Amino acid sequence: MNDLATAPHPLPLVDVITARLTEALAPTALQVVNDSHHHAGHMGDDGTGETHFTVVVESERFAGLSRVARQRLVNQALADLLSTRIHALAIRARAPGDA
């Protein structure tokens, strides 16, 4: 996996998250929202403006999996970012055709 997070001129973290999830999950729909401005000055805010995110992802990989199993796949794709750069991640994961 190309490590976009540690490139000499790192991309915005939204772009890194998008690339990672696209590679890992081949989503049919993906939205990554930077919610950091809602948490400025709070615990976990490192001043970068890139610490809190919401991911809404639809992927065939989620078919037949529980909510927890789906979230684990997302967390696995972003594991190093979750331990270094992402303080909070809200995940809404569904399979195509889910209500």
Coordinates of C-alpha atoms in Angstrom, one line a residue:
M1 CA 0.0 0.0 0.0
N2 CA 1.3 3.4 -1.0
D3 CA 1.7 5.3 2.3
L4 CA 0.1 8.7 1.4
A5 CA 0.0 9.7 5.0
T6 CA 3.7 10.0 5.3
A7 CA 4.6 11.4 1.9
P8 CA 6.9 14.4 1.9
H9 CA 4.0 16.8 1.2
P10 CA 1.0 14.8 2.6
L11 CA -2.3 15.1 1.0
P12 CA -5.3 16.4 3.0
L13 CA -6.3 13.6 5.4
V14 CA -9.7 13.4 3.7
D15 CA -7.9 12.4 0.5
V16 CA -5.8 9.8 2.3
I17 CA -8.8 8.2 3.9
T18 CA -10.7 8.2 0.6
A19 CA -7.7 6.5 -1.1
R20 CA -7.3 3.9 1.6
L21 CA -11.0 3.0 1.7
T22 CA -11.2 2.9 -2.1
E23 CA -8.3 0.5 -2.3
A24 CA -9.5 -1.7 0.6
L25 CA -13.2 -1.8 0.0
A26 CA -13.9 -0.9 -3.7
P27 CA -16.9 1.1 -2.5
T28 CA -19.9 1.8 -4.7
A29 CA -20.5 5.0 -2.7
L30 CA -18.1 6.8 -0.4
Q31 CA -18.3 10.1 1.5
V32 CA -15.6 11.3 3.9
V33 CA -16.5 14.4 5.9
N34 CA -14.0 16.3 8.0
D35 CA -15.9 17.2 11.2
S36 CA -12.8 18.6 13.0
H37 CA -14.1 22.2 13.0
H38 CA -16.8 21.0 15.4
H39 CA -14.2 19.9 17.9
A40 CA -11.6 22.8 17.7
G41 CA -10.1 23.3 21.1
H42 CA -11.5 20.0 22.5
M43 CA -9.7 16.9 23.6
G44 CA -8.0 15.2 20.6
D45 CA -7.7 18.5 18.6
D46 CA -4.1 18.7 17.6
G47 CA -4.5 22.0 15.8
T48 CA -4.2 20.5 12.3
G49 CA -7.9 20.7 11.6
E50 CA -7.8 17.0 10.6
T51 CA -8.7 14.9 13.6
H52 CA -12.4 14.1 13.5
F53 CA -14.1 12.4 10.6
T54 CA -17.3 10.8 9.5
V55 CA -17.2 8.0 6.8
V56 CA -20.3 6.9 4.9
V57 CA -19.4 3.9 2.8
E58 CA -21.3 1.4 0.7
S59 CA -19.4 -1.7 -0.5
E60 CA -20.2 -5.2 -1.7
R61 CA -17.6 -6.4 0.8
F62 CA -20.1 -5.6 3.6
A63 CA -22.8 -8.0 2.3
G64 CA -23.8 -10.5 5.0
L65 CA -21.6 -8.9 7.6
S66 CA -22.7 -7.5 11.0
R67 CA -22.4 -3.8 11.7
V68 CA -19.4 -4.5 13.9
A69 CA -17.7 -6.6 11.2
R70 CA -18.2 -3.8 8.7
Q71 CA -16.7 -1.2 11.1
R72 CA -13.7 -3.5 11.6
L73 CA -13.0 -3.6 7.9
V74 CA -13.0 0.2 7.8
N75 CA -10.8 0.4 10.9
Q76 CA -8.3 -2.1 9.5
A77 CA -8.0 0.0 6.3
L78 CA -7.2 3.0 8.4
A79 CA -5.4 1.4 11.4
D80 CA -2.2 3.4 11.3
L81 CA -4.1 6.7 10.8
L82 CA -6.3 5.8 13.8
S83 CA -3.3 5.3 16.0
T84 CA -1.5 8.5 14.8
R85 CA -3.6 11.1 13.1
I86 CA -7.3 10.4 13.5
H87 CA -8.8 11.1 17.0
A88 CA -12.4 10.2 16.2
L89 CA -14.1 8.4 13.4
A90 CA -17.8 7.9 12.9
I91 CA -18.6 5.1 10.5
R92 CA -21.8 4.3 8.6
A93 CA -21.2 1.2 6.5
R94 CA -23.8 -0.5 4.4
A95 CA -23.9 -3.0 1.6
P96 CA -25.7 -2.2 -1.7
G97 CA -29.4 -2.6 -1.2
D98 CA -29.4 -2.1 2.5
A99 CA -32.1 0.2 3.8

